[in-house]
Amino acid sequence: MAHDADQMKTPDLPADNRQALRQVARSCRKAVLSTLAADDGSPYGSLVTVAFDLDLSPILLLSGLADHTRNLMAAPACSLLLDGTDGHPNPQTGPRVTLCGRAERVDEPRLRARFLARHPGAALYADFGDFSLWRIIPTRTHFVGGFGRAVWFDAPFGLAPTQIAQLAAAEAALLEDANARWGERLGDGWRIASLDPDGADLSNGQEFRRLIFHSPIDGPERVQTALAESLNHASG
């Protein structure tokens, strides 16, 4: 799978704008976090690393010493700019998502596991006393898919809460089963690090690849079929 992963094709964005915005967002490992400065309320942008929960809630690991963390503690309203324009000669023709919401500190092992699955290097400092896990509860997004394709959506962005809950309950077992089935094919230390309705994160501890499902899964029973279809497409 090392060769397949390097050659993975990024499919055209789906016609369904809600599915397209989810694909763009979930493919991003970093974002610009915009907060309001705690001292004077001025806009403040900073670079953060990001993971996503099943419902597209961004997960952040933040230092209490950082300005953006102090800002969130004073005013939790924020936004993330998720940039999918890499590879476009004119970035204005590429896709991007501005996700708006309210940040809250959380202490959930499942969310921590999702963040570290995408950013394994963060395990070196995740237990430091000044670091804490944050989740942004999304309220709406602005999706730009290129010229003439810009639209606002309210949460939950086409995701059904009942199906999300079913996937969350089965997540650990689904991951174990997926790696048992596909680990040999992935090869060279690659593994399926996390799953969501729109695809899977692949990692070998040093590199990251995003495997996109061509149709969102609507329940745990669809995961293995979706993985097989996407892996066949990626290596085809």
mmCIF file of N, CA and C in Angstrom, residues 1 32-33 38 49 66 90 103-104 115 126-128 136 139 159 169 183 203-204 207 223 225:
data_model
loop_
_atom_site.group_PDB
_atom_site.id
_atom_site.type_symbol
_atom_site.label_atom_id
_atom_site.label_comp_id
_atom_site.label_asym_id
_atom_site.label_seq_id
_atom_site.Cartn_x
_atom_site.Cartn_y
_atom_site.Cartn_z
ATOM 1 N N MET A 1 0.814 -1.213 0.000
ATOM 2 C CA MET A 1 0.000 0.000 0.000
ATOM 3 C C MET A 1 0.846 1.261 0.000
ATOM 4 N N VAL A 32 -6.314 27.605 10.288
ATOM 5 C CA VAL A 32 -6.165 28.901 10.940
ATOM 6 C C VAL A 32 -7.329 29.061 11.910
ATOM 7 N N LEU A 33 -6.995 29.160 13.183
ATOM 8 C CA LEU A 33 -7.991 29.365 14.238
ATOM 9 C C LEU A 33 -8.133 30.863 14.473
ATOM 10 N N ALA A 38 -8.316 38.413 24.135
ATOM 11 C CA ALA A 38 -8.884 38.597 25.466
ATOM 12 C C ALA A 38 -8.683 40.011 25.998
ATOM 13 N N THR A 49 -3.043 22.572 14.753
ATOM 14 C CA THR A 49 -3.271 21.254 14.172
ATOM 15 C C THR A 49 -4.654 20.782 14.599
ATOM 16 N N ALA A 66 -0.727 29.580 25.292
ATOM 17 C CA ALA A 66 -0.931 30.199 23.986
ATOM 18 C C ALA A 66 -1.998 31.289 24.056
ATOM 19 N N ASN A 90 -4.115 28.816 -9.049
ATOM 20 C CA ASN A 90 -4.808 29.980 -8.491
ATOM 21 C C ASN A 90 -5.597 29.509 -7.283
ATOM 22 N N ALA A 103 -15.992 26.907 21.286
ATOM 23 C CA ALA A 103 -15.004 25.959 21.800
ATOM 24 C C ALA A 103 -15.278 25.626 23.259
ATOM 25 N N GLU A 104 -15.005 24.377 23.609
ATOM 26 C CA GLU A 104 -15.133 23.942 24.999
ATOM 27 C C GLU A 104 -14.007 22.979 25.325
ATOM 28 N N PHE A 115 -7.430 12.488 18.106
ATOM 29 C CA PHE A 115 -6.421 13.509 17.817
ATOM 30 C C PHE A 115 -5.040 12.877 17.649
ATOM 31 N N ALA A 126 1.320 15.699 24.959
ATOM 32 C CA ALA A 126 -0.113 15.696 25.258
ATOM 33 C C ALA A 126 -0.403 15.608 26.751
ATOM 34 N N ASP A 127 0.509 15.004 27.520
ATOM 35 C CA ASP A 127 0.281 14.851 28.954
ATOM 36 C C ASP A 127 0.895 15.973 29.779
ATOM 37 N N PHE A 128 1.509 16.950 29.134
ATOM 38 C CA PHE A 128 2.044 18.079 29.878
ATOM 39 C C PHE A 128 0.904 18.816 30.576
ATOM 40 N N ILE A 136 -14.504 22.026 19.223
ATOM 41 C CA ILE A 136 -15.331 23.121 18.723
ATOM 42 C C ILE A 136 -16.682 22.544 18.321
ATOM 43 N N THR A 139 -21.549 25.285 14.549
ATOM 44 C CA THR A 139 -22.891 25.834 14.375
ATOM 45 C C THR A 139 -23.235 26.001 12.899
ATOM 46 N N LEU A 159 -25.180 15.129 8.226
ATOM 47 C CA LEU A 159 -24.900 13.939 9.031
ATOM 48 C C LEU A 159 -26.062 13.668 9.983
ATOM 49 N N ALA A 169 -20.252 4.218 18.838
ATOM 50 C CA ALA A 169 -20.336 3.062 19.731
ATOM 51 C C ALA A 169 -19.542 1.879 19.193
ATOM 52 N N GLY A 183 -4.754 -4.653 6.853
ATOM 53 C CA GLY A 183 -3.403 -4.288 7.262
ATOM 54 C C GLY A 183 -2.324 -4.819 6.334
ATOM 55 N N SER A 203 -2.129 6.038 8.462
ATOM 56 C CA SER A 203 -0.890 6.550 9.040
ATOM 57 C C SER A 203 0.138 5.434 9.133
ATOM 58 N N ASN A 204 1.412 5.809 8.977
ATOM 59 C CA ASN A 204 2.488 4.873 9.278
ATOM 60 C C ASN A 204 3.367 5.410 10.415
ATOM 61 N N GLU A 207 3.844 9.522 8.293
ATOM 62 C CA GLU A 207 3.097 10.129 7.199
ATOM 63 C C GLU A 207 1.610 9.891 7.392
ATOM 64 N N VAL A 223 -18.993 -0.060 6.661
ATOM 65 C CA VAL A 223 -17.601 0.375 6.739
ATOM 66 C C VAL A 223 -16.686 -0.477 5.870
ATOM 67 N N THR A 225 -17.218 -2.535 3.372
ATOM 68 C CA THR A 225 -17.479 -2.431 1.934
ATOM 69 C C THR A 225 -16.931 -1.123 1.387
#
